[in-house]
Amino acid sequence: MNIDRRSLQYFDWVFFSIAAILIVFAFVNLTSATNSGVEGGTSDIVRRQGMVVGLCSVVMVIILMIDYRHFERFAFLLYIGSLLLLVATLVIAPETRGARAWLFEGRMQPSELAKITLVLVLARHFHRNPPEANAGLRQLIRPVLIAAPPVGLIIAQKDMGVALLTLLVAMTFLPFVRISLRAWVGIAAAGVGALTALWAYGLRPYQQQRILDFLDPERDPLASGYQAMQSRIAIGAGGMFGRGWMEGTQTQLRFLPTQHTDFIFSVLAEEWGFVGSILMLSLFLSMLLWGLWIASSSKDQFGAMLAVGLVGTLFWPAAINIAMVLGLAPVIGVPLPLFSYGGSAMLSAFISLGLLLNISMRRYLF
């Protein structure tokens, strides 16, 4: 493993600083979200998250040391490995909360890693098969065949939220492959057909209830609509400047469901208000836009497409999670990157950050 010293000279301190500020912000917020009932010090959840971030930082440093172009050679091997993990999850994992999606007693969610390997393989494909202008559906057959196995296996795990997320990550590449209007119409028709089949044969009754609650929030506020209702109350209670750190009544009295995971943004909105929420969203948006700048600055097509896909792995879960807690999308159990408690999602986010930094610091070397 040879490290060109010039790559350290071009280390992307701007991108790194934005990500570091967000992580510190996330820890402050998680401390409040898990403070209820803790007497002195911090909760076990915060301490475990600290250990996870430490381990993820080591993984990110290792990724930085490997020239990202080497990942192209091993992309399919990593992809196959992630598929085997998804199959193993289906075979040996117990069913938890209606899904068979976690290994090692809930410590590892292979679908989070599958998103990264899917991006690697799709970036490799578009590097070696650059799309022509006004490409038709025929040129999308191979990318669809690449995306179908992980999405299908995650659907088989009955983790519909992550399956949708993985599909959206794959679709991040579509605006960059110059497909024709006719192909867009075909994709839209296929999407409508897939959603119809999913509603009829894929969703469980409680998942259908969540979608119906999204369409009519008042239909069952004490049962299936409880999560979304409490989230909106917390966000509204925050007002312009928030109730103050560790002062949110919805948070500290534990009215918010899963407030350290899926509804972590509701905690932030209640205690930091509109101003704090906008500040956090602005930082997150800056990180994503800087990621796209890294894609445009890359000296090779693989680096550019890889950066685009990695931005997708950070954008889509953030967009879905925030829409979910604001009541703009059904509650489908998608965590907020860098903020929600959880080891697999954090590892996936750090791998994406590490690869983006990797591409950026080598943009002048060849």
Short mmCIF file of C-alpha atoms in Angstrom, two decimals:
data_model
loop_
_atom_site.label_atom_id
_atom_site.label_comp_id
_atom_site.label_asym_id
_atom_site.label_seq_id
_atom_site.Cartn_x
_atom_site.Cartn_y
_atom_site.Cartn_z
CA MET A 1 0.00 0.00 0.00
CA ASN A 2 1.87 3.08 -1.28
CA ILE A 3 0.69 6.54 -0.27
CA ASP A 4 1.67 9.40 -2.53
CA ARG A 5 2.63 12.25 -0.22
CA ARG A 6 1.17 14.73 -2.68
CA SER A 7 -2.29 13.31 -1.92
CA LEU A 8 -1.91 14.50 1.69
CA GLN A 9 -1.06 17.95 0.36
CA TYR A 10 -4.41 18.04 -1.44
CA PHE A 11 -6.45 16.69 1.47
CA ASP A 12 -9.94 18.19 1.28
CA TRP A 13 -10.15 20.06 4.58
CA VAL A 14 -13.37 21.83 3.60
CA PHE A 15 -15.32 18.61 3.07
CA PHE A 16 -13.73 17.04 6.15
CA SER A 17 -14.57 20.06 8.34
CA ILE A 18 -18.22 20.14 7.26
CA ALA A 19 -18.58 16.42 8.04
CA ALA A 20 -16.79 16.81 11.40
CA ILE A 21 -19.06 19.69 12.47
CA LEU A 22 -22.12 17.61 11.58
CA ILE A 23 -20.83 14.66 13.61
CA VAL A 24 -20.22 16.87 16.67
CA PHE A 25 -23.71 18.37 16.23
CA ALA A 26 -25.11 14.83 16.01
CA PHE A 27 -23.45 13.81 19.28
CA VAL A 28 -24.79 16.84 21.11
CA ASN A 29 -28.27 16.04 19.81
CA LEU A 30 -28.04 12.31 20.60
CA THR A 31 -26.94 13.14 24.16
CA SER A 32 -30.16 15.04 24.71
CA ALA A 33 -32.29 12.42 22.94
CA THR A 34 -31.06 9.73 25.35
CA ASN A 35 -30.77 11.87 28.49
CA SER A 36 -34.13 11.02 30.01
CA GLY A 37 -33.63 8.80 33.10
CA VAL A 38 -29.83 9.18 33.09
CA GLU A 39 -28.39 10.49 36.36
CA GLY A 40 -24.98 12.06 35.75
CA GLY A 41 -22.72 11.42 32.76
CA THR A 42 -24.00 10.19 29.44
CA SER A 43 -26.21 7.29 28.43
CA ASP A 44 -24.96 3.88 27.32
CA ILE A 45 -26.31 4.67 23.85
CA VAL A 46 -24.05 7.73 23.52
CA ARG A 47 -21.03 5.77 24.75
CA ARG A 48 -21.72 2.95 22.27
CA GLN A 49 -22.17 5.48 19.47
CA GLY A 50 -18.81 7.00 20.43
CA MET A 51 -17.14 3.61 20.09
CA VAL A 52 -18.85 3.05 16.74
CA VAL A 53 -17.64 6.43 15.44
CA GLY A 54 -14.12 5.60 16.62
CA LEU A 55 -14.12 2.29 14.74
CA CYS A 56 -15.68 3.90 11.67
CA SER A 57 -12.95 6.56 11.71
CA VAL A 58 -10.32 3.81 11.54
CA VAL A 59 -12.13 2.28 8.55
CA MET A 60 -12.26 5.70 6.87
CA VAL A 61 -8.51 6.20 7.34
CA ILE A 62 -7.83 2.79 5.79
CA ILE A 63 -10.04 3.70 2.82
CA LEU A 64 -8.15 6.98 2.41
CA MET A 65 -4.84 5.10 2.17
CA ILE A 66 -6.03 2.99 -0.79
CA ASP A 67 -6.18 4.73 -4.16
CA TYR A 68 -9.89 4.69 -5.06
CA ARG A 69 -9.09 3.35 -8.56
CA HIS A 70 -8.19 0.01 -6.96
CA PHE A 71 -11.80 -0.32 -5.80
CA GLU A 72 -12.88 -0.56 -9.43
CA ARG A 73 -10.94 -3.82 -9.84
CA PHE A 74 -12.53 -5.34 -6.75
CA ALA A 75 -15.99 -3.84 -7.20
CA PHE A 76 -17.69 -7.04 -8.36
CA LEU A 77 -15.97 -9.10 -5.66
CA LEU A 78 -17.25 -6.71 -2.99
CA TYR A 79 -20.68 -6.71 -4.64
CA ILE A 80 -20.89 -10.52 -4.58
CA GLY A 81 -19.74 -10.52 -0.95
CA SER A 82 -22.54 -8.12 0.01
CA LEU A 83 -25.10 -10.29 -1.83
CA LEU A 84 -23.91 -13.35 0.10
CA LEU A 85 -24.35 -11.43 3.35
CA LEU A 86 -27.92 -10.55 2.30
CA VAL A 87 -28.62 -14.22 1.52
CA ALA A 88 -27.10 -15.27 4.87
CA THR A 89 -29.36 -12.75 6.60
CA LEU A 90 -32.39 -14.31 4.95
CA VAL A 91 -31.31 -17.79 6.01
CA ILE A 92 -30.06 -17.40 9.58
CA ALA A 93 -31.28 -14.07 10.95
CA PRO A 94 -34.31 -14.10 13.26
CA GLU A 95 -37.28 -11.93 12.39
CA THR A 96 -37.13 -8.64 14.29
CA ARG A 97 -39.83 -5.95 14.07
CA GLY A 98 -41.35 -7.69 11.06
CA ALA A 99 -38.11 -7.91 9.05
CA ARG A 100 -35.27 -10.37 8.72
CA ALA A 101 -32.57 -7.76 8.15
CA TRP A 102 -29.98 -7.97 10.96
CA LEU A 103 -27.12 -10.33 11.75
CA PHE A 104 -25.27 -10.90 15.04
CA GLU A 105 -28.27 -10.13 17.27
CA GLY A 106 -29.03 -6.83 15.59
CA ARG A 107 -25.47 -5.54 15.44
CA MET A 108 -25.06 -5.64 11.65
CA GLN A 109 -27.42 -4.70 8.82
CA PRO A 110 -25.86 -6.00 5.56
CA SER A 111 -28.19 -3.92 3.38
CA GLU A 112 -26.27 -0.80 4.45
CA LEU A 113 -23.08 -2.22 2.96
CA ALA A 114 -24.97 -3.43 -0.12
CA LYS A 115 -25.76 0.19 -1.02
CA ILE A 116 -22.04 1.01 -1.18
CA THR A 117 -21.07 -2.04 -3.26
CA LEU A 118 -23.98 -1.35 -5.61
CA VAL A 119 -22.63 2.16 -6.20
CA LEU A 120 -19.13 0.77 -6.82
CA VAL A 121 -20.38 -1.68 -9.46
CA LEU A 122 -22.63 0.86 -11.19
CA ALA A 123 -19.76 3.41 -11.29
CA ARG A 124 -17.55 0.71 -12.80
CA HIS A 125 -20.23 -0.09 -15.39
CA PHE A 126 -20.77 3.52 -16.47
CA HIS A 127 -17.02 4.09 -16.59
CA ARG A 128 -16.51 1.16 -18.96
CA ASN A 129 -19.77 1.73 -20.88
CA PRO A 130 -20.22 5.49 -21.13
CA PRO A 131 -23.80 6.21 -22.21
CA GLU A 132 -24.52 7.79 -25.54
CA ALA A 133 -26.66 10.90 -25.92
CA ASN A 134 -30.41 10.14 -25.93
CA ALA A 135 -29.79 6.59 -24.76
CA GLY A 136 -32.76 4.24 -24.82
CA LEU A 137 -34.06 1.72 -22.33
CA ARG A 138 -31.88 -0.99 -23.88
CA GLN A 139 -28.77 0.67 -22.47
CA LEU A 140 -30.26 0.52 -19.00
CA ILE A 141 -30.78 -3.26 -19.03
CA ARG A 142 -27.40 -4.08 -17.50
CA PRO A 143 -27.62 -1.42 -14.75
CA VAL A 144 -31.11 -2.73 -13.91
CA LEU A 145 -29.75 -6.28 -13.73
CA ILE A 146 -27.01 -5.04 -11.39
CA ALA A 147 -29.47 -3.25 -9.09
CA ALA A 148 -32.13 -5.96 -9.07
CA PRO A 149 -30.40 -8.62 -6.86
CA PRO A 150 -29.71 -6.43 -3.81
CA VAL A 151 -33.10 -4.71 -4.06
CA GLY A 152 -34.87 -8.06 -4.49
CA LEU A 153 -33.06 -9.65 -1.54
CA ILE A 154 -33.87 -6.67 0.71
CA ILE A 155 -37.54 -6.91 -0.33
CA ALA A 156 -37.38 -10.63 0.58
CA GLN A 157 -36.13 -9.53 4.01
CA LYS A 158 -39.36 -7.48 4.24
CA ASP A 159 -37.37 -4.30 4.87
CA MET A 160 -39.33 -2.20 2.38
CA GLY A 161 -37.93 1.15 3.50
CA VAL A 162 -34.31 0.15 2.87
CA ALA A 163 -35.31 -1.60 -0.39
CA LEU A 164 -36.83 1.66 -1.65
CA LEU A 165 -33.77 3.54 -0.44
CA THR A 166 -31.40 1.17 -2.28
CA LEU A 167 -33.43 1.54 -5.47
CA LEU A 168 -33.29 5.33 -5.21
CA VAL A 169 -29.52 5.21 -4.67
CA ALA A 170 -29.21 3.21 -7.91
CA MET A 171 -31.43 5.73 -9.71
CA THR A 172 -29.06 8.57 -8.66
CA PHE A 173 -27.08 7.82 -11.82
CA LEU A 174 -30.05 8.35 -14.16
CA PRO A 175 -29.77 12.16 -14.57
CA PHE A 176 -26.11 11.73 -15.53
CA VAL A 177 -26.53 9.13 -18.29
CA ARG A 178 -28.39 11.33 -20.78
CA ILE A 179 -31.31 9.03 -21.47
CA SER A 180 -34.06 10.07 -23.87
CA LEU A 181 -37.51 11.42 -22.95
CA ARG A 182 -39.03 8.20 -24.28
CA ALA A 183 -36.86 6.21 -21.85
CA TRP A 184 -37.99 8.45 -18.97
CA VAL A 185 -41.61 7.69 -19.84
CA GLY A 186 -40.83 3.98 -19.85
CA ILE A 187 -39.14 4.26 -16.44
CA ALA A 188 -42.13 6.14 -15.02
CA ALA A 189 -44.53 3.47 -16.34
CA ALA A 190 -42.37 0.71 -14.86
CA GLY A 191 -42.30 2.57 -11.53
CA VAL A 192 -46.11 2.83 -11.39
CA GLY A 193 -46.41 -0.88 -12.19
CA ALA A 194 -43.86 -1.82 -9.51
CA LEU A 195 -45.58 0.32 -6.85
CA THR A 196 -48.95 -1.22 -7.69
CA ALA A 197 -47.53 -4.75 -7.39
CA LEU A 198 -45.75 -3.79 -4.15
CA TRP A 199 -48.99 -2.51 -2.60
CA ALA A 200 -50.90 -5.62 -3.64
CA TYR A 201 -48.35 -8.34 -2.85
CA GLY A 202 -45.35 -6.87 -0.99
CA LEU A 203 -46.58 -4.66 1.84
CA ARG A 204 -47.84 -6.01 5.12
CA PRO A 205 -51.06 -4.59 6.62
CA TYR A 206 -49.19 -2.37 9.10
CA GLN A 207 -47.06 -0.95 6.26
CA GLN A 208 -50.22 -0.18 4.26
CA GLN A 209 -51.61 1.50 7.39
CA ARG A 210 -48.60 3.81 7.56
CA ILE A 211 -49.14 4.93 3.98
CA LEU A 212 -52.86 5.50 4.63
CA ASP A 213 -51.92 7.48 7.76
CA PHE A 214 -49.63 9.63 5.63
CA LEU A 215 -52.49 10.35 3.23
CA ASP A 216 -54.92 11.02 6.12
CA PRO A 217 -52.95 11.94 9.31
CA GLU A 218 -56.11 12.19 11.46
CA ARG A 219 -57.48 8.70 10.76
CA ASP A 220 -55.75 6.89 13.67
CA PRO A 221 -53.68 9.30 15.83
CA LEU A 222 -53.42 6.95 18.85
CA ALA A 223 -52.17 3.85 17.05
CA SER A 224 -50.66 3.63 13.56
CA GLY A 225 -50.50 7.43 13.21
CA TYR A 226 -49.01 8.04 16.66
CA GLN A 227 -45.35 8.33 15.57
CA ALA A 228 -45.95 10.90 12.85
CA MET A 229 -48.34 12.89 15.05
CA GLN A 230 -45.90 13.14 17.98
CA SER A 231 -43.10 14.09 15.62
CA ARG A 232 -45.07 16.99 14.17
CA ILE A 233 -45.99 18.17 17.70
CA ALA A 234 -42.30 18.19 18.68
CA ILE A 235 -41.25 20.09 15.57
CA GLY A 236 -44.03 22.64 16.01
CA ALA A 237 -43.15 23.10 19.71
CA GLY A 238 -39.63 24.13 18.75
CA GLY A 239 -40.76 27.42 17.23
CA MET A 240 -38.15 29.79 15.88
CA PHE A 241 -35.32 29.23 18.39
CA GLY A 242 -36.27 25.97 20.12
CA ARG A 243 -36.93 25.04 23.73
CA GLY A 244 -33.22 24.67 24.53
CA TRP A 245 -30.83 21.76 24.82
CA MET A 246 -32.30 19.01 27.03
CA GLU A 247 -35.39 21.16 27.56
CA GLY A 248 -37.72 19.68 24.96
CA THR A 249 -40.79 18.26 26.70
CA GLN A 250 -41.67 15.88 23.88
CA THR A 251 -38.12 14.52 23.97
CA GLN A 252 -37.38 14.45 27.70
CA LEU A 253 -40.81 12.99 28.58
CA ARG A 254 -40.33 10.40 25.84
CA PHE A 255 -43.48 11.18 23.88
CA LEU A 256 -41.38 10.85 20.72
CA PRO A 257 -41.09 7.28 19.44
CA THR A 258 -37.61 5.93 18.57
CA GLN A 259 -36.26 9.42 19.21
CA HIS A 260 -32.61 8.32 19.10
CA THR A 261 -32.96 6.61 15.70
CA ASP A 262 -35.63 7.37 13.08
CA PHE A 263 -36.99 10.53 14.78
CA ILE A 264 -33.70 12.12 15.82
CA PHE A 265 -34.38 15.17 13.63
CA SER A 266 -37.59 15.84 15.61
CA VAL A 267 -35.44 16.12 18.75
CA LEU A 268 -33.19 18.64 17.03
CA ALA A 269 -36.15 20.67 15.73
CA GLU A 270 -37.83 20.79 19.15
CA GLU A 271 -34.73 21.86 21.08
CA TRP A 272 -32.91 24.01 18.47
CA GLY A 273 -35.97 25.33 16.64
CA PHE A 274 -36.28 26.51 13.06
CA VAL A 275 -32.94 28.32 13.17
CA GLY A 276 -31.03 25.28 14.40
CA SER A 277 -32.78 23.01 11.91
CA ILE A 278 -31.95 25.31 9.00
CA LEU A 279 -28.33 25.51 10.18
CA MET A 280 -28.05 21.71 10.28
CA LEU A 281 -29.77 21.30 6.90
CA SER A 282 -27.53 23.97 5.36
CA LEU A 283 -24.43 22.15 6.56
CA PHE A 284 -25.76 18.87 5.22
CA LEU A 285 -26.64 20.46 1.87
CA SER A 286 -23.16 22.04 1.72
CA MET A 287 -21.61 18.62 2.25
CA LEU A 288 -23.69 17.12 -0.59
CA LEU A 289 -22.94 19.99 -2.99
CA TRP A 290 -19.25 19.71 -2.16
CA GLY A 291 -19.54 16.00 -2.95
CA LEU A 292 -20.91 16.88 -6.40
CA TRP A 293 -18.04 19.33 -6.85
CA ILE A 294 -15.67 16.45 -6.06
CA ALA A 295 -17.41 14.45 -8.82
CA SER A 296 -16.98 17.30 -11.32
CA SER A 297 -13.30 17.75 -10.33
CA SER A 298 -12.40 14.09 -10.67
CA LYS A 299 -9.86 13.35 -13.38
CA ASP A 300 -11.46 10.07 -14.48
CA GLN A 301 -14.96 8.85 -15.25
CA PHE A 302 -14.91 6.16 -12.57
CA GLY A 303 -14.11 8.71 -9.85
CA ALA A 304 -16.82 11.06 -11.13
CA MET A 305 -19.53 8.39 -11.26
CA LEU A 306 -18.46 6.93 -7.94
CA ALA A 307 -18.69 10.35 -6.26
CA VAL A 308 -22.17 10.90 -7.74
CA GLY A 309 -23.38 7.56 -6.37
CA LEU A 310 -21.83 8.19 -2.96
CA VAL A 311 -23.59 11.54 -2.72
CA GLY A 312 -26.77 9.57 -3.43
CA THR A 313 -26.09 7.26 -0.46
CA LEU A 314 -26.07 10.34 1.80
CA PHE A 315 -28.80 12.38 0.08
CA TRP A 316 -31.62 9.84 -0.22
CA PRO A 317 -31.78 8.63 3.41
CA ALA A 318 -31.55 12.23 4.63
CA ALA A 319 -34.33 13.37 2.28
CA ILE A 320 -36.61 10.43 3.16
CA ASN A 321 -35.98 10.71 6.90
CA ILE A 322 -36.67 14.44 7.09
CA ALA A 323 -39.75 14.13 4.86
CA MET A 324 -40.90 11.28 7.12
CA VAL A 325 -40.61 13.22 10.38
CA LEU A 326 -42.21 16.32 8.83
CA GLY A 327 -45.21 14.27 7.69
CA LEU A 328 -44.34 14.67 4.00
CA ALA A 329 -43.70 10.93 3.50
CA PRO A 330 -44.89 7.69 5.14
CA VAL A 331 -42.94 6.39 8.15
CA ILE A 332 -40.73 3.68 6.63
CA GLY A 333 -37.89 3.37 9.12
CA VAL A 334 -34.99 5.12 7.37
CA PRO A 335 -32.30 6.64 9.69
CA LEU A 336 -30.79 10.11 9.27
CA PRO A 337 -27.11 9.73 8.17
CA LEU A 338 -24.54 10.70 10.85
CA PHE A 339 -27.31 11.63 13.34
CA SER A 340 -29.33 8.48 14.03
CA TYR A 341 -28.02 5.90 16.47
CA GLY A 342 -26.86 2.70 14.75
CA GLY A 343 -23.60 1.04 13.77
CA SER A 344 -24.32 -0.22 10.23
CA ALA A 345 -25.75 3.06 8.96
CA MET A 346 -22.85 4.98 10.55
CA LEU A 347 -20.31 2.64 8.93
CA SER A 348 -21.99 3.08 5.54
CA ALA A 349 -21.90 6.89 5.94
CA PHE A 350 -18.22 6.88 6.94
CA ILE A 351 -17.30 4.67 3.97
CA SER A 352 -19.06 7.15 1.67
CA LEU A 353 -17.25 10.09 3.31
CA GLY A 354 -13.92 8.25 3.11
CA LEU A 355 -14.31 7.45 -0.58
CA LEU A 356 -15.34 11.03 -1.40
CA LEU A 357 -12.28 12.36 0.43
CA ASN A 358 -10.20 9.74 -1.37
CA ILE A 359 -11.38 10.94 -4.80
CA SER A 360 -10.92 14.59 -3.86
CA MET A 361 -7.35 14.29 -2.52
CA ARG A 362 -6.20 12.50 -5.70
CA ARG A 363 -7.78 14.90 -8.18
CA TYR A 364 -4.41 16.41 -9.18
CA LEU A 365 -2.29 13.27 -9.24
CA PHE A 366 -2.93 11.84 -12.72
#
